[in-house]
mmCIF file of C-alpha atoms in Angstrom:
data_model
loop_
_atom_site.group_PDB
_atom_site.id
_atom_site.type_symbol
_atom_site.label_atom_id
_atom_site.label_comp_id
_atom_site.label_asym_id
_atom_site.label_seq_id
_atom_site.Cartn_x
_atom_site.Cartn_y
_atom_site.Cartn_z
ATOM 1 C CA MET A 1 134.459 156.467 -56.920
ATOM 2 C CA GLU A 2 136.696 153.749 -55.523
ATOM 3 C CA LEU A 3 138.740 151.496 -57.805
ATOM 4 C CA GLU A 4 136.647 148.377 -57.207
ATOM 5 C CA GLU A 5 133.457 150.276 -57.969
ATOM 6 C CA PHE A 6 134.997 151.678 -61.159
ATOM 7 C CA ILE A 7 136.082 148.209 -62.301
ATOM 8 C CA ASN A 8 132.681 146.660 -61.604
ATOM 9 C CA LYS A 9 130.621 149.512 -63.000
ATOM 10 C CA VAL A 10 130.826 148.169 -66.575
ATOM 11 C CA GLU A 11 131.122 144.736 -68.125
ATOM 12 C CA PRO A 12 134.302 143.586 -69.907
ATOM 13 C CA HIS A 13 134.131 144.397 -73.610
ATOM 14 C CA GLY A 14 135.420 140.940 -74.543
ATOM 15 C CA LYS A 15 137.483 142.132 -77.494
ATOM 16 C CA GLY A 16 140.894 140.589 -78.084
ATOM 17 C CA ASN A 17 144.221 142.309 -78.453
ATOM 18 C CA MET A 18 147.544 141.296 -79.992
ATOM 19 C CA ALA A 19 149.380 141.900 -76.717
ATOM 20 C CA PRO A 20 148.692 140.347 -73.313
ATOM 21 C CA PRO A 21 146.630 140.038 -71.262
ATOM 22 C CA LYS A 22 144.586 137.741 -73.483
ATOM 23 C CA ASP A 23 141.922 136.749 -70.952
ATOM 24 C CA SER A 24 138.826 138.958 -71.125
ATOM 25 C CA ILE A 25 138.586 139.540 -67.369
ATOM 26 C CA ALA A 26 142.322 140.217 -67.033
ATOM 27 C CA ARG A 27 142.164 142.709 -69.906
ATOM 28 C CA HIS A 28 139.243 144.454 -68.250
ATOM 29 C CA LEU A 29 141.272 144.802 -65.043
ATOM 30 C CA TRP A 30 144.355 145.976 -66.976
ATOM 31 C CA GLU A 31 142.498 148.668 -68.900
ATOM 32 C CA SER A 32 140.328 149.725 -65.958
ATOM 33 C CA LYS A 33 143.348 150.258 -63.732
ATOM 34 C CA GLN A 34 145.080 152.292 -66.450
ATOM 35 C CA LEU A 35 142.049 154.538 -66.774
ATOM 36 C CA TYR A 36 141.656 154.821 -63.019
ATOM 37 C CA SER A 37 145.223 156.110 -62.738
ATOM 38 C CA VAL A 38 143.942 159.295 -64.433
ATOM 39 C CA ILE A 39 140.420 159.176 -62.971
ATOM 40 C CA ASP A 40 140.482 162.884 -62.115
ATOM 41 C CA CYS A 41 140.616 163.663 -65.839
ATOM 42 C CA LEU A 42 137.728 161.392 -66.819
ATOM 43 C CA HIS A 43 134.257 162.836 -67.416
ATOM 44 C CA PRO A 44 131.443 162.354 -69.953
ATOM 45 C CA ASN A 45 133.172 164.426 -72.648
ATOM 46 C CA CYS A 46 136.798 163.679 -71.822
ATOM 47 C CA SER A 47 139.533 163.067 -74.375
ATOM 48 C CA VAL A 48 142.054 160.318 -73.649
ATOM 49 C CA LEU A 49 145.344 159.607 -75.420
ATOM 50 C CA ASP A 50 146.489 155.976 -75.443
ATOM 51 C CA TYR A 51 150.188 156.023 -76.381
ATOM 52 C CA GLY A 52 151.346 152.630 -77.647
ATOM 53 C CA CYS A 53 147.787 151.462 -78.260
ATOM 54 C CA GLY A 54 148.677 148.540 -80.525
ATOM 55 C CA GLY A 55 146.699 147.483 -83.559
ATOM 56 C CA ASP A 56 143.403 147.010 -81.767
ATOM 57 C CA GLY A 57 143.399 149.870 -79.267
ATOM 58 C CA THR A 58 141.010 147.971 -77.036
ATOM 59 C CA LEU A 59 141.291 150.473 -74.189
ATOM 60 C CA GLN A 60 138.873 152.580 -76.208
ATOM 61 C CA TYR A 61 136.072 150.099 -75.498
ATOM 62 C CA THR A 62 136.585 150.218 -71.746
ATOM 63 C CA LEU A 63 136.641 154.019 -71.967
ATOM 64 C CA PHE A 64 133.450 154.142 -74.045
ATOM 65 C CA ASN A 65 131.677 151.704 -71.732
ATOM 66 C CA HIS A 66 132.155 154.298 -68.989
ATOM 67 C CA PHE A 67 131.813 157.426 -71.111
ATOM 68 C CA PRO A 68 130.064 156.830 -74.461
ATOM 69 C CA ASN A 69 130.698 160.415 -75.610
ATOM 70 C CA ALA A 70 134.405 160.469 -74.779
ATOM 71 C CA LYS A 71 137.079 160.859 -77.439
ATOM 72 C CA TYR A 72 139.882 158.343 -77.850
ATOM 73 C CA TYR A 73 143.211 158.914 -79.572
ATOM 74 C CA GLY A 74 145.430 155.901 -80.138
ATOM 75 C CA LEU A 75 149.069 156.373 -81.114
ATOM 76 C CA ASP A 76 151.495 153.731 -82.283
ATOM 77 C CA VAL A 77 154.096 153.067 -84.954
ATOM 78 C CA SER A 78 152.309 152.907 -88.298
ATOM 79 C CA THR A 79 155.027 151.134 -90.297
ATOM 80 C CA ILE A 80 153.969 147.489 -90.169
ATOM 81 C CA SER A 81 157.418 146.130 -91.018
ATOM 82 C CA TYR A 82 158.798 148.022 -88.015
ATOM 83 C CA TYR A 83 156.216 146.981 -85.469
ATOM 84 C CA ASP A 84 155.892 143.234 -85.908
ATOM 85 C CA ASN A 85 152.572 143.146 -87.769
ATOM 86 C CA THR A 86 150.290 144.366 -84.993
ATOM 87 C CA GLY A 87 147.817 145.471 -87.633
ATOM 88 C CA PHE A 88 148.016 149.103 -86.528
ATOM 89 C CA GLU A 89 146.813 151.537 -89.155
ATOM 90 C CA ILE A 90 145.980 155.223 -89.315
ATOM 91 C CA LYS A 91 142.208 155.618 -89.348
ATOM 92 C CA ASP A 92 139.164 157.382 -87.900
ATOM 93 C CA GLU A 93 136.281 155.386 -86.445
ATOM 94 C CA GLY A 94 133.562 157.474 -84.824
ATOM 95 C CA ASN A 95 135.036 159.017 -81.669
ATOM 96 C CA SER A 96 138.289 157.080 -82.114
ATOM 97 C CA LYS A 97 141.268 158.359 -84.056
ATOM 98 C CA PHE A 98 144.433 156.354 -84.682
ATOM 99 C CA ARG A 99 147.634 158.174 -85.587
ATOM 100 C CA ASP A 100 151.378 157.523 -85.830
ATOM 101 C CA VAL A 101 153.437 158.289 -82.709
ATOM 102 C CA SER A 102 155.058 161.167 -84.579
ATOM 103 C CA GLU A 103 151.717 162.981 -84.168
ATOM 104 C CA LEU A 104 152.136 163.193 -80.382
ATOM 105 C CA PRO A 105 152.823 166.982 -80.349
ATOM 106 C CA ASN A 106 149.667 167.575 -82.408
ATOM 107 C CA ILE A 107 147.410 165.369 -80.285
ATOM 108 C CA LEU A 108 148.497 166.437 -76.788
ATOM 109 C CA PRO A 109 146.728 169.847 -76.915
ATOM 110 C CA LYS A 110 143.453 168.020 -77.626
ATOM 111 C CA VAL A 111 143.398 165.631 -74.658
ATOM 112 C CA ASP A 112 142.817 165.707 -70.909
ATOM 113 C CA CYS A 113 145.255 162.923 -70.098
ATOM 114 C CA MET A 114 147.616 160.360 -71.559
ATOM 115 C CA ILE A 115 148.000 156.664 -70.757
ATOM 116 C CA LEU A 116 150.941 154.405 -71.560
ATOM 117 C CA GLY A 117 150.313 150.758 -70.799
ATOM 118 C CA SER A 118 153.508 148.694 -70.874
ATOM 119 C CA VAL A 119 155.379 151.222 -73.031
ATOM 120 C CA PHE A 120 158.082 152.458 -70.673
ATOM 121 C CA THR A 121 158.732 148.787 -69.899
ATOM 122 C CA HIS A 122 160.497 148.603 -73.292
ATOM 123 C CA LEU A 123 162.151 152.012 -73.831
ATOM 124 C CA GLU A 124 165.550 153.379 -72.826
ATOM 125 C CA LEU A 125 165.650 156.364 -70.479
ATOM 126 C CA ASN A 126 166.437 158.858 -73.229
ATOM 127 C CA SER A 127 163.374 157.717 -75.195
ATOM 128 C CA ILE A 128 161.192 157.844 -72.090
ATOM 129 C CA THR A 129 162.450 161.340 -71.343
ATOM 130 C CA LYS A 130 161.608 162.523 -74.860
ATOM 131 C CA VAL A 131 158.032 161.334 -74.472
ATOM 132 C CA LEU A 132 157.703 162.901 -71.016
ATOM 133 C CA ASP A 133 159.166 166.180 -72.212
ATOM 134 C CA GLU A 134 156.423 166.492 -74.829
ATOM 135 C CA THR A 135 153.817 166.554 -72.054
ATOM 136 C CA LEU A 136 155.404 169.340 -69.981
ATOM 137 C CA PRO A 137 153.380 172.292 -71.365
ATOM 138 C CA TYR A 138 150.041 170.747 -70.372
ATOM 139 C CA TYR A 139 150.140 170.041 -66.633
ATOM 140 C CA ASP A 140 149.110 173.588 -65.760
ATOM 141 C CA ASN A 141 145.779 172.809 -67.460
ATOM 142 C CA GLY A 142 145.104 169.800 -65.231
ATOM 143 C CA PHE A 143 146.659 167.249 -67.582
ATOM 144 C CA LYS A 144 147.763 163.984 -65.984
ATOM 145 C CA LEU A 145 149.899 161.143 -67.283
ATOM 146 C CA GLY A 146 149.447 157.530 -66.237
ATOM 147 C CA PHE A 147 151.935 154.828 -67.129
ATOM 148 C CA THR A 148 152.840 151.326 -66.060
ATOM 149 C CA ALA A 149 156.338 150.207 -65.146
ATOM 150 C CA PHE A 150 158.462 147.553 -63.565
ATOM 151 C CA LEU A 151 160.058 149.156 -60.510
ATOM 152 C CA GLY A 152 163.277 148.012 -58.880
ATOM 153 C CA GLU A 153 166.331 149.117 -56.938
ATOM 154 C CA SER A 154 168.279 149.983 -60.098
ATOM 155 C CA ILE A 155 167.710 150.684 -63.787
ATOM 156 C CA ILE A 156 167.830 147.446 -65.760
ATOM 157 C CA TYR A 157 167.850 146.864 -69.514
ATOM 158 C CA TYR A 158 167.272 143.249 -70.497
ATOM 159 C CA ASP A 159 167.558 141.662 -73.969
ATOM 160 C CA LYS A 160 167.562 144.326 -76.672
ATOM 161 C CA ASN A 161 165.860 143.650 -79.985
ATOM 162 C CA LEU A 162 168.372 145.149 -82.402
ATOM 163 C CA LYS A 163 166.063 144.888 -85.409
ATOM 164 C CA PHE A 164 163.252 146.927 -83.857
ATOM 165 C CA ASP A 165 165.368 148.946 -81.376
ATOM 166 C CA TYR A 166 163.528 148.213 -78.153
ATOM 167 C CA TRP A 167 164.165 146.144 -75.026
ATOM 168 C CA TRP A 168 162.194 143.122 -73.900
ATOM 169 C CA ILE A 169 162.305 144.421 -70.335
ATOM 170 C CA VAL A 170 163.213 147.779 -68.805
ATOM 171 C CA VAL A 171 163.082 148.271 -65.032
ATOM 172 C CA LEU A 172 162.788 151.828 -63.696
ATOM 173 C CA THR A 173 163.412 153.193 -60.217
ATOM 174 C CA ILE A 174 161.303 155.483 -58.074
ATOM 175 C CA ASP A 175 164.394 157.650 -57.661
ATOM 176 C CA TRP A 176 164.675 158.229 -61.424
ATOM 177 C CA ILE A 177 160.999 159.178 -61.682
ATOM 178 C CA LYS A 178 161.345 161.509 -58.690
ATOM 179 C CA LYS A 179 164.398 163.256 -60.140
ATOM 180 C CA TYR A 180 162.587 163.867 -63.405
ATOM 181 C CA CYS A 181 159.501 165.233 -61.656
ATOM 182 C CA ASP A 182 161.511 167.415 -59.264
ATOM 183 C CA LYS A 183 163.423 168.892 -62.188
ATOM 184 C CA HIS A 184 160.201 169.975 -63.878
ATOM 185 C CA GLY A 185 158.107 170.984 -60.885
ATOM 186 C CA LEU A 186 155.873 167.932 -61.087
ATOM 187 C CA ASN A 187 154.640 165.386 -58.606
ATOM 188 C CA PHE A 188 153.961 161.670 -58.967
ATOM 189 C CA ILE A 189 152.414 158.814 -57.098
ATOM 190 C CA VAL A 190 152.903 155.085 -57.292
ATOM 191 C CA GLN A 191 149.333 153.885 -57.120
ATOM 192 C CA PRO A 192 148.444 151.436 -54.327
ATOM 193 C CA TYR A 193 147.363 148.749 -56.784
ATOM 194 C CA ILE A 194 149.253 146.566 -59.256
ATOM 195 C CA PHE A 195 148.606 144.288 -62.192
ATOM 196 C CA GLU A 196 149.736 140.686 -61.840
ATOM 197 C CA LEU A 197 151.238 139.358 -65.067
ATOM 198 C CA ASP A 198 149.441 136.447 -66.700
ATOM 199 C CA HIS A 199 152.678 135.104 -68.199
ATOM 200 C CA LYS A 200 156.196 134.436 -66.978
ATOM 201 C CA ILE A 201 159.083 136.749 -67.839
ATOM 202 C CA PRO A 202 162.739 136.861 -66.750
ATOM 203 C CA LEU A 203 164.237 138.731 -63.778
ATOM 204 C CA GLY A 204 161.617 137.362 -61.404
ATOM 205 C CA LEU A 205 159.177 140.125 -62.325
ATOM 206 C CA THR A 206 155.560 139.220 -61.652
ATOM 207 C CA TYR A 207 153.631 142.503 -61.771
ATOM 208 C CA GLN A 208 153.566 146.060 -63.094
ATOM 209 C CA ASN A 209 153.009 149.217 -61.068
ATOM 210 C CA PHE A 210 150.799 152.129 -62.065
ATOM 211 C CA ILE A 211 152.351 155.606 -61.787
ATOM 212 C CA THR A 212 150.597 158.945 -62.234
ATOM 213 C CA ILE A 213 152.409 162.218 -62.936
ATOM 214 C CA PHE A 214 150.660 165.508 -62.254
ATOM 215 C CA LYS A 215 151.300 169.133 -61.354
ATOM 216 C CA LYS A 216 152.554 169.814 -57.859
ATOM 217 C CA ASN A 217 149.817 170.796 -55.400
ATOM 218 C CA ASP A 218 147.149 169.133 -57.555
ATOM 219 C CA LYS A 219 144.936 166.720 -55.675
ATOM 220 C CA ILE A 220 144.694 163.213 -57.071
ATOM 221 C CA LYS A 221 142.505 160.192 -56.510
ATOM 222 C CA THR A 222 144.417 157.083 -55.476
ATOM 223 C CA THR A 223 141.898 154.434 -54.327
#
């Protein structure tokens, strides 16, 4: 299935989220492209991990529109005072389970893939590496990881929030991603589609890329 067909196969769920994009159509495109970055792992009974899901975890609705019997795990920081009142809370709702990010090692064995939408755009390299390292045991089973990123010629950290210990903007490089993957016998692809931001941010950045990490010699859908 091509990307455009995947996007148009279901209607936007129309549910709001604390984080952008706010527009219903833009959110549908954002979530559809995230899911499509791991399309090879999606099937009627798939299990998807949404790392950094926010309080609403709206990606679950796009997933369920495609696969009503899928399982969704949403991870985020559960301490409200730490995470700017997103409303995130630990709970179970049907096929959706919301847990604190500290549960990542316990959830990974249960899922087919993991998605991180605009997470590595805020974390330092050591924090990104820690998250990636947790996924290493699972690629032999067909696991794939899809994440979004700002890509540039050099690593950039812009405007750190000292209270909450994250950056407003982090720019990664293809070279850094390649070195990590080479070190661990993995492959990656920068998908041939992007997401145009619906708001202005510094550094002249106007879009995010979609990157998929997978085991070397695995075949992967790109368009």
